[in-house]
JSON list of C-alpha atoms and ligand atoms in Angstrom, two decimals:
[
{"chain": "A", "resi": 212, "resn": "UNK", "atom": "CA", "xyz": [-0.02, 0.02, 0.13]},
{"chain": "A", "resi": 213, "resn": "UNK", "atom": "CA", "xyz": [1.12, 3.32, -0.21]},
{"chain": "A", "resi": 214, "resn": "UNK", "atom": "CA", "xyz": [0.32, 6.32, 2.05]},
{"chain": "A", "resi": 215, "resn": "UNK", "atom": "CA", "xyz": [0.02, 9.99, 2.43]},
{"chain": "A", "resi": 216, "resn": "UNK", "atom": "CA", "xyz": [-1.50, 12.32, 4.70]},
{"chain": "A", "resi": 217, "resn": "UNK", "atom": "CA", "xyz": [-2.24, 15.99, 5.49]},
{"chain": "A", "resi": 218, "resn": "UNK", "atom": "CA", "xyz": [-3.29, 18.36, 8.00]},
{"chain": "A", "resi": 219, "resn": "UNK", "atom": "CA", "xyz": [-6.63, 20.14, 6.93]},
{"chain": "A", "resi": 220, "resn": "UNK", "atom": "CA", "xyz": [-6.57, 23.33, 8.96]},
{"chain": "A", "resi": 221, "resn": "UNK", "atom": "CA", "xyz": [-10.66, 23.88, 8.40]},
{"chain": "A", "resi": 222, "resn": "UNK", "atom": "CA", "xyz": [-13.67, 23.01, 7.27]},
{"chain": "A", "resi": 223, "resn": "UNK", "atom": "CA", "xyz": [-12.74, 24.47, 3.27]},
{"chain": "A", "resi": 224, "resn": "UNK", "atom": "CA", "xyz": [-9.72, 22.76, 3.65]},
{"chain": "A", "resi": 225, "resn": "UNK", "atom": "CA", "xyz": [-11.32, 19.28, 4.25]},
{"chain": "A", "resi": 226, "resn": "UNK", "atom": "CA", "xyz": [-13.85, 20.11, 1.07]},
{"chain": "A", "resi": 227, "resn": "UNK", "atom": "CA", "xyz": [-10.53, 20.85, -0.83]},
{"chain": "A", "resi": 228, "resn": "UNK", "atom": "CA", "xyz": [-9.57, 17.92, -0.29]},
{"chain": "A", "resi": 229, "resn": "UNK", "atom": "CA", "xyz": [-12.36, 16.23, -1.88]},
{"chain": "A", "resi": 230, "resn": "UNK", "atom": "CA", "xyz": [-11.92, 18.44, -4.80]},
{"chain": "A", "resi": 231, "resn": "UNK", "atom": "CA", "xyz": [-8.53, 17.40, -5.17]},
{"chain": "A", "resi": 232, "resn": "UNK", "atom": "CA", "xyz": [-9.66, 13.75, -5.23]},
{"chain": "A", "resi": 233, "resn": "UNK", "atom": "CA", "xyz": [-12.86, 14.22, -7.42]},
{"chain": "A", "resi": 234, "resn": "UNK", "atom": "CA", "xyz": [-10.24, 15.29, -10.09]},
{"chain": "A", "resi": 235, "resn": "UNK", "atom": "CA", "xyz": [-7.45, 11.95, -9.38]},
{"chain": "A", "resi": 236, "resn": "UNK", "atom": "CA", "xyz": [-10.54, 9.75, -9.96]},
{"chain": "A", "resi": 237, "resn": "UNK", "atom": "CA", "xyz": [-11.85, 7.44, -12.32]},
{"chain": "A", "resi": 238, "resn": "UNK", "atom": "CA", "xyz": [-14.96, 5.26, -12.81]},
{"chain": "A", "resi": 239, "resn": "UNK", "atom": "CA", "xyz": [-15.35, 2.72, -10.91]},
{"chain": "A", "resi": 240, "resn": "UNK", "atom": "CA", "xyz": [-13.51, 4.20, -8.00]},
{"chain": "A", "resi": 241, "resn": "UNK", "atom": "CA", "xyz": [-14.36, 2.54, -4.37]},
{"chain": "A", "resi": 242, "resn": "UNK", "atom": "CA", "xyz": [-13.54, 5.49, -0.97]},
{"chain": "A", "resi": 243, "resn": "UNK", "atom": "CA", "xyz": [-13.66, 4.08, 2.66]},
{"chain": "A", "resi": 244, "resn": "UNK", "atom": "CA", "xyz": [-14.15, 6.79, 5.29]},
{"chain": "A", "resi": 245, "resn": "UNK", "atom": "CA", "xyz": [-13.45, 6.38, 8.77]},
{"chain": "A", "resi": 246, "resn": "UNK", "atom": "CA", "xyz": [-13.41, 8.39, 11.62]},
{"chain": "A", "resi": 247, "resn": "UNK", "atom": "CA", "xyz": [-15.50, 9.30, 14.72]},
{"chain": "A", "resi": 248, "resn": "UNK", "atom": "CA", "xyz": [-18.45, 11.26, 14.25]},
{"chain": "A", "resi": 249, "resn": "UNK", "atom": "CA", "xyz": [-17.65, 15.10, 13.19]},
{"chain": "A", "resi": 250, "resn": "UNK", "atom": "CA", "xyz": [-14.22, 14.36, 11.77]},
{"chain": "A", "resi": 251, "resn": "UNK", "atom": "CA", "xyz": [-15.48, 15.61, 8.56]},
{"chain": "A", "resi": 252, "resn": "UNK", "atom": "CA", "xyz": [-16.43, 12.28, 6.58]},
{"chain": "A", "resi": 253, "resn": "UNK", "atom": "CA", "xyz": [-19.34, 14.29, 4.83]},
{"chain": "A", "resi": 254, "resn": "UNK", "atom": "CA", "xyz": [-17.27, 17.40, 4.59]},
{"chain": "A", "resi": 255, "resn": "UNK", "atom": "CA", "xyz": [-14.78, 15.19, 2.57]},
{"chain": "A", "resi": 256, "resn": "UNK", "atom": "CA", "xyz": [-17.42, 13.85, 0.51]},
{"chain": "A", "resi": 257, "resn": "UNK", "atom": "CA", "xyz": [-19.16, 16.91, -0.05]},
{"chain": "A", "resi": 258, "resn": "UNK", "atom": "CA", "xyz": [-15.97, 18.08, -1.44]},
{"chain": "A", "resi": 259, "resn": "UNK", "atom": "CA", "xyz": [-15.80, 15.03, -4.18]},
{"chain": "A", "resi": 260, "resn": "UNK", "atom": "CA", "xyz": [-19.67, 15.37, -5.03]},
{"chain": "A", "resi": 261, "resn": "UNK", "atom": "CA", "xyz": [-18.96, 18.96, -6.05]},
{"chain": "A", "resi": 262, "resn": "UNK", "atom": "CA", "xyz": [-16.07, 18.48, -7.67]},
{"chain": "A", "resi": 263, "resn": "UNK", "atom": "CA", "xyz": [-17.77, 16.30, -9.49]},
{"chain": "A", "resi": 264, "resn": "UNK", "atom": "CA", "xyz": [-20.02, 19.32, -10.81]},
{"chain": "A", "resi": 265, "resn": "UNK", "atom": "CA", "xyz": [-22.84, 19.29, -8.20]},
{"chain": "A", "resi": 266, "resn": "UNK", "atom": "CA", "xyz": [-24.25, 22.47, -7.44]},
{"chain": "A", "resi": 267, "resn": "UNK", "atom": "CA", "xyz": [-26.88, 22.05, -4.40]},
{"chain": "A", "resi": 268, "resn": "UNK", "atom": "CA", "xyz": [-26.27, 20.38, -0.71]},
{"chain": "A", "resi": 269, "resn": "UNK", "atom": "CA", "xyz": [-25.02, 17.59, 0.52]},
{"chain": "A", "resi": 270, "resn": "UNK", "atom": "CA", "xyz": [-27.06, 15.95, 2.79]},
{"chain": "A", "resi": 271, "resn": "UNK", "atom": "CA", "xyz": [-25.91, 13.28, 5.26]},
{"chain": "A", "resi": 272, "resn": "UNK", "atom": "CA", "xyz": [-28.00, 9.66, 4.07]},
{"chain": "A", "resi": 273, "resn": "UNK", "atom": "CA", "xyz": [-27.64, 8.27, 7.52]},
{"chain": "A", "resi": 274, "resn": "UNK", "atom": "CA", "xyz": [-31.37, 6.66, 7.71]},
{"chain": "A", "resi": 275, "resn": "UNK", "atom": "CA", "xyz": [-31.77, 6.01, 3.77]},
{"chain": "A", "resi": 276, "resn": "UNK", "atom": "CA", "xyz": [-28.09, 4.66, 3.81]},
{"chain": "A", "resi": 277, "resn": "UNK", "atom": "CA", "xyz": [-27.31, 6.05, -0.01]},
{"chain": "A", "resi": 278, "resn": "UNK", "atom": "CA", "xyz": [-27.60, 9.23, -1.52]},
{"chain": "A", "resi": 279, "resn": "UNK", "atom": "CA", "xyz": [-27.49, 9.21, -5.22]},
{"chain": "A", "resi": 280, "resn": "UNK", "atom": "CA", "xyz": [-25.91, 12.21, -7.35]},
{"chain": "A", "resi": 281, "resn": "UNK", "atom": "CA", "xyz": [-26.66, 11.18, -10.76]},
{"chain": "A", "resi": 282, "resn": "UNK", "atom": "CA", "xyz": [-24.45, 14.45, -12.43]},
{"chain": "A", "resi": 283, "resn": "UNK", "atom": "CA", "xyz": [-23.27, 14.44, -16.10]},
{"chain": "A", "resi": 284, "resn": "UNK", "atom": "CA", "xyz": [-19.51, 13.81, -15.53]},
{"chain": "A", "resi": 285, "resn": "UNK", "atom": "CA", "xyz": [-20.12, 11.21, -13.16]},
{"chain": "A", "resi": 286, "resn": "UNK", "atom": "CA", "xyz": [-22.89, 8.72, -10.90]},
{"chain": "A", "resi": 287, "resn": "UNK", "atom": "CA", "xyz": [-22.17, 9.36, -7.37]},
{"chain": "A", "resi": 288, "resn": "UNK", "atom": "CA", "xyz": [-23.31, 6.95, -4.39]},
{"chain": "A", "resi": 289, "resn": "UNK", "atom": "CA", "xyz": [-22.98, 8.78, -1.31]},
{"chain": "A", "resi": 290, "resn": "UNK", "atom": "CA", "xyz": [-23.21, 6.06, 1.60]},
{"chain": "A", "resi": 291, "resn": "UNK", "atom": "CA", "xyz": [-23.26, 6.47, 5.40]},
{"chain": "A", "resi": 292, "resn": "UNK", "atom": "CA", "xyz": [-23.91, 3.25, 7.12]},
{"chain": "A", "resi": 293, "resn": "UNK", "atom": "CA", "xyz": [-23.39, 4.14, 10.54]},
{"chain": "A", "resi": 294, "resn": "UNK", "atom": "CA", "xyz": [-27.75, 3.18, 11.53]},
{"chain": "A", "resi": 295, "resn": "UNK", "atom": "CA", "xyz": [-27.35, -0.06, 9.47]},
{"chain": "A", "resi": 296, "resn": "UNK", "atom": "CA", "xyz": [-28.19, -3.18, 11.34]},
{"chain": "A", "resi": 297, "resn": "UNK", "atom": "CA", "xyz": [-27.99, -6.27, 9.76]},
{"chain": "A", "resi": 298, "resn": "UNK", "atom": "CA", "xyz": [-25.16, -6.15, 6.98]},
{"chain": "A", "resi": 299, "resn": "UNK", "atom": "CA", "xyz": [-27.57, -8.39, 5.25]},
{"chain": "A", "resi": 300, "resn": "UNK", "atom": "CA", "xyz": [-30.24, -5.63, 4.44]},
{"chain": "A", "resi": 301, "resn": "UNK", "atom": "CA", "xyz": [-28.03, -4.07, 1.79]},
{"chain": "A", "resi": 302, "resn": "UNK", "atom": "CA", "xyz": [-28.20, -7.18, -0.41]},
{"chain": "A", "resi": 303, "resn": "UNK", "atom": "CA", "xyz": [-32.12, -6.43, 0.09]},
{"chain": "A", "resi": 304, "resn": "UNK", "atom": "CA", "xyz": [-31.19, -3.01, -1.31]},
{"chain": "A", "resi": 305, "resn": "UNK", "atom": "CA", "xyz": [-29.58, -4.10, -4.33]},
{"chain": "A", "resi": 306, "resn": "UNK", "atom": "CA", "xyz": [-26.17, -2.74, -3.28]},
{"chain": "A", "resi": 307, "resn": "UNK", "atom": "CA", "xyz": [-24.16, -4.58, -5.74]},
{"chain": "A", "resi": 308, "resn": "UNK", "atom": "CA", "xyz": [-26.12, -2.33, -8.16]},
{"chain": "A", "resi": 309, "resn": "UNK", "atom": "CA", "xyz": [-24.00, 0.41, -7.41]},
{"chain": "A", "resi": 310, "resn": "UNK", "atom": "CA", "xyz": [-20.73, -0.38, -7.08]},
{"chain": "A", "resi": 311, "resn": "UNK", "atom": "CA", "xyz": [-20.76, -0.86, -10.85]},
{"chain": "A", "resi": 312, "resn": "UNK", "atom": "CA", "xyz": [-17.58, -0.16, -13.13]},
{"chain": "A", "resi": 313, "resn": "UNK", "atom": "CA", "xyz": [-18.32, 3.49, -13.76]},
{"chain": "A", "resi": 314, "resn": "UNK", "atom": "CA", "xyz": [-19.99, 4.80, -10.53]},
{"chain": "A", "resi": 315, "resn": "UNK", "atom": "CA", "xyz": [-17.77, 6.21, -8.12]},
{"chain": "A", "resi": 316, "resn": "UNK", "atom": "CA", "xyz": [-18.85, 4.95, -4.47]},
{"chain": "A", "resi": 317, "resn": "UNK", "atom": "CA", "xyz": [-18.16, 7.00, -1.30]},
{"chain": "A", "resi": 318, "resn": "UNK", "atom": "CA", "xyz": [-18.43, 4.81, 1.85]},
{"chain": "A", "resi": 319, "resn": "UNK", "atom": "CA", "xyz": [-18.92, 6.27, 5.59]},
{"chain": "A", "resi": 320, "resn": "UNK", "atom": "CA", "xyz": [-18.71, 3.73, 8.39]},
{"chain": "A", "resi": 321, "resn": "UNK", "atom": "CA", "xyz": [-18.01, 1.15, 5.86]},
{"chain": "A", "resi": 322, "resn": "UNK", "atom": "CA", "xyz": [-17.00, -1.21, 8.91]},
{"chain": "A", "resi": 323, "resn": "UNK", "atom": "CA", "xyz": [-20.82, -1.64, 9.43]},
{"chain": "A", "resi": 324, "resn": "UNK", "atom": "CA", "xyz": [-21.15, -3.20, 6.16]},
{"chain": "A", "resi": 325, "resn": "UNK", "atom": "CA", "xyz": [-19.03, -6.04, 6.37]},
{"chain": "A", "resi": 326, "resn": "UNK", "atom": "CA", "xyz": [-18.77, -8.56, 3.81]},
{"chain": "A", "resi": 327, "resn": "UNK", "atom": "CA", "xyz": [-21.55, -6.91, 1.31]},
{"chain": "A", "resi": 328, "resn": "UNK", "atom": "CA", "xyz": [-19.26, -4.11, 0.03]},
{"chain": "A", "resi": 329, "resn": "UNK", "atom": "CA", "xyz": [-16.43, -3.97, -2.20]},
{"chain": "A", "resi": 330, "resn": "UNK", "atom": "CA", "xyz": [-12.90, -4.00, -1.22]},
{"chain": "A", "resi": 331, "resn": "UNK", "atom": "CA", "xyz": [-11.82, 0.18, -1.94]},
{"chain": "A", "resi": 332, "resn": "UNK", "atom": "CA", "xyz": [-9.17, 1.93, -4.15]},
{"chain": "A", "resi": 333, "resn": "UNK", "atom": "CA", "xyz": [-8.52, 4.12, -0.97]},
{"chain": "A", "resi": 334, "resn": "UNK", "atom": "CA", "xyz": [-9.05, 3.77, 2.37]},
{"chain": "A", "resi": 335, "resn": "UNK", "atom": "CA", "xyz": [-8.81, 7.18, 4.04]},
{"chain": "A", "resi": 336, "resn": "UNK", "atom": "CA", "xyz": [-9.12, 8.01, 8.29]},
{"chain": "A", "resi": 337, "resn": "UNK", "atom": "CA", "xyz": [-10.24, 11.18, 9.09]},
{"chain": "A", "resi": 338, "resn": "UNK", "atom": "CA", "xyz": [-8.97, 12.46, 13.04]},
{"chain": "A", "resi": 339, "resn": "UNK", "atom": "CA", "xyz": [-9.21, 15.25, 14.96]},
{"chain": "A", "resi": 340, "resn": "UNK", "atom": "CA", "xyz": [-5.90, 17.53, 16.02]},
{"chain": "A", "resi": 341, "resn": "UNK", "atom": "CA", "xyz": [-7.18, 19.92, 18.37]},
{"chain": "A", "resi": 342, "resn": "UNK", "atom": "CA", "xyz": [-10.13, 21.87, 16.32]},
{"chain": "A", "resi": 343, "resn": "UNK", "atom": "CA", "xyz": [-8.57, 20.96, 13.36]},
{"chain": "A", "resi": 344, "resn": "UNK", "atom": "CA", "xyz": [-8.24, 17.34, 11.39]},
{"chain": "A", "resi": 345, "resn": "UNK", "atom": "CA", "xyz": [-5.97, 15.54, 9.34]},
{"chain": "A", "resi": 346, "resn": "UNK", "atom": "CA", "xyz": [-6.48, 12.98, 6.95]},
{"chain": "A", "resi": 347, "resn": "UNK", "atom": "CA", "xyz": [-4.69, 9.86, 6.04]},
{"chain": "A", "resi": 348, "resn": "UNK", "atom": "CA", "xyz": [-5.49, 8.21, 2.80]},
{"chain": "A", "resi": 349, "resn": "UNK", "atom": "CA", "xyz": [-4.61, 4.71, 2.14]},
{"chain": "A", "resi": 350, "resn": "UNK", "atom": "CA", "xyz": [-4.28, 2.71, -1.24]},
{"chain": "A", "resi": 351, "resn": "UNK", "atom": "CA", "xyz": [-5.14, -0.67, -1.72]},
{"chain": "A", "resi": 352, "resn": "UNK", "atom": "CA", "xyz": [-5.73, -1.34, -5.62]},
{"chain": "A", "resi": 353, "resn": "UNK", "atom": "CA", "xyz": [-3.54, 0.12, -8.44]},
{"chain": "A", "resi": 354, "resn": "UNK", "atom": "CA", "xyz": [-5.87, 2.41, -9.06]},
{"chain": "A", "resi": 355, "resn": "UNK", "atom": "CA", "xyz": [-5.87, 3.86, -5.46]},
{"chain": "A", "resi": 356, "resn": "UNK", "atom": "CA", "xyz": [-1.93, 3.58, -5.34]},
{"chain": "A", "resi": 357, "resn": "UNK", "atom": "CA", "xyz": [-1.92, 5.88, -8.69]},
{"chain": "A", "resi": 358, "resn": "UNK", "atom": "CA", "xyz": [-4.13, 8.49, -6.96]},
{"chain": "A", "resi": 359, "resn": "UNK", "atom": "CA", "xyz": [-1.44, 8.73, -3.65]},
{"chain": "A", "resi": 360, "resn": "UNK", "atom": "CA", "xyz": [1.47, 8.75, -5.56]},
{"chain": "A", "resi": 361, "resn": "UNK", "atom": "CA", "xyz": [-0.22, 12.10, -7.36]},
{"chain": "A", "resi": 362, "resn": "UNK", "atom": "CA", "xyz": [-1.17, 13.33, -4.66]},
{"chain": "A", "resi": 363, "resn": "UNK", "atom": "CA", "xyz": [2.43, 13.17, -2.87]},
{"chain": "A", "resi": 364, "resn": "UNK", "atom": "CA", "xyz": [3.74, 15.39, -5.60]},
{"chain": "B", "resi": 1367, "resn": "LIG", "atom": "P1", "xyz": [-18.56, 13.14, 9.98]},
{"chain": "B", "resi": 1367, "resn": "LIG", "atom": "O1", "xyz": [-19.18, 12.87, 8.37]},
{"chain": "B", "resi": 1367, "resn": "LIG", "atom": "O2", "xyz": [-17.33, 12.62, 10.17]},
{"chain": "B", "resi": 1367, "resn": "LIG", "atom": "O3", "xyz": [-19.49, 12.65, 10.90]},
{"chain": "B", "resi": 1367, "resn": "LIG", "atom": "P2", "xyz": [-18.88, 15.95, 9.47]},
{"chain": "B", "resi": 1367, "resn": "LIG", "atom": "O4", "xyz": [-18.51, 16.06, 7.82]},
{"chain": "B", "resi": 1367, "resn": "LIG", "atom": "O5", "xyz": [-20.66, 15.75, 9.12]},
{"chain": "B", "resi": 1367, "resn": "LIG", "atom": "O6", "xyz": [-18.34, 14.63, 9.86]},
{"chain": "B", "resi": 1367, "resn": "LIG", "atom": "O7", "xyz": [-18.88, 17.31, 10.21]},
{"chain": "B", "resi": 1367, "resn": "LIG", "atom": "C1", "xyz": [-17.69, 17.28, 10.53]},
{"chain": "B", "resi": 1367, "resn": "LIG", "atom": "C2", "xyz": [-17.90, 19.06, 11.35]},
{"chain": "B", "resi": 1367, "resn": "LIG", "atom": "O8", "xyz": [-16.48, 19.43, 11.07]},
{"chain": "B", "resi": 1367, "resn": "LIG", "atom": "C3", "xyz": [-18.21, 20.08, 10.47]},
{"chain": "B", "resi": 1367, "resn": "LIG", "atom": "O9", "xyz": [-19.02, 20.81, 11.31]},
{"chain": "B", "resi": 1367, "resn": "LIG", "atom": "C4", "xyz": [-17.38, 20.36, 9.42]},
{"chain": "B", "resi": 1367, "resn": "LIG", "atom": "O10", "xyz": [-17.65, 21.89, 9.69]},
{"chain": "B", "resi": 1367, "resn": "LIG", "atom": "C5", "xyz": [-16.18, 20.34, 10.84]},
{"chain": "B", "resi": 1367, "resn": "LIG", "atom": "N1", "xyz": [-15.56, 20.16, 9.74]},
{"chain": "B", "resi": 1367, "resn": "LIG", "atom": "C6", "xyz": [-14.64, 19.75, 9.05]},
{"chain": "B", "resi": 1367, "resn": "LIG", "atom": "N2", "xyz": [-13.59, 19.63, 8.42]},
{"chain": "B", "resi": 1367, "resn": "LIG", "atom": "C7", "xyz": [-12.84, 20.83, 9.18]},
{"chain": "B", "resi": 1367, "resn": "LIG", "atom": "C8", "xyz": [-11.20, 21.15, 9.50]},
{"chain": "B", "resi": 1367, "resn": "LIG", "atom": "N3", "xyz": [-10.28, 20.34, 8.88]},
{"chain": "B", "resi": 1367, "resn": "LIG", "atom": "N4", "xyz": [-11.17, 21.66, 10.65]},
{"chain": "B", "resi": 1367, "resn": "LIG", "atom": "C9", "xyz": [-11.81, 22.39, 11.33]},
{"chain": "B", "resi": 1367, "resn": "LIG", "atom": "N5", "xyz": [-13.63, 21.93, 11.22]},
{"chain": "B", "resi": 1367, "resn": "LIG", "atom": "C10", "xyz": [-13.57, 20.91, 10.45]},
{"chain": "B", "resi": 1368, "resn": "LIG", "atom": "MG1", "xyz": [-21.50, 11.94, 8.20]}
]
């Protein structure tokens, strides 16, 4: 795996990080987001989704589990599995159909999904550093490695 880390001084920096990721992502990319409540997972996702051209708000899909953004540049699916009871529920909602080779999937609380969600290209962890945040981006796949390598330069 390849790894890179950044300090995120404020909310705008977290959004900017998401924008940057969007620019480097290819269709079919899967991103896992780890971190405590309030660590900035949804904020980073907003940066990704807006990076793909979405103009409006990005709401947390805590109760619906997934929020689709079918944009001209990509279909982006934002998952938040925090409230998921049984990972088998993901089968019933047709989880496989979302993880298509043309979609971009961003998953908050992937650990709640168990074996039912595909492995990620990037495994991202957000942490509190005082009032600010830090992000650590680890790549799992060749496609992920190329994103991390570009972020290092
Ligand atoms: P999560 O989805 O991880 O629960 P959210 O993104 O919903 O977290 O909330 C993160 C909170 O932290 C928001 O209030 C946001 O404004 C703030 N925030 C995001 N990034 C930073 C940062 N780099 N520094 C300080 N505050 C941040
Ligand atoms: Mg969230």
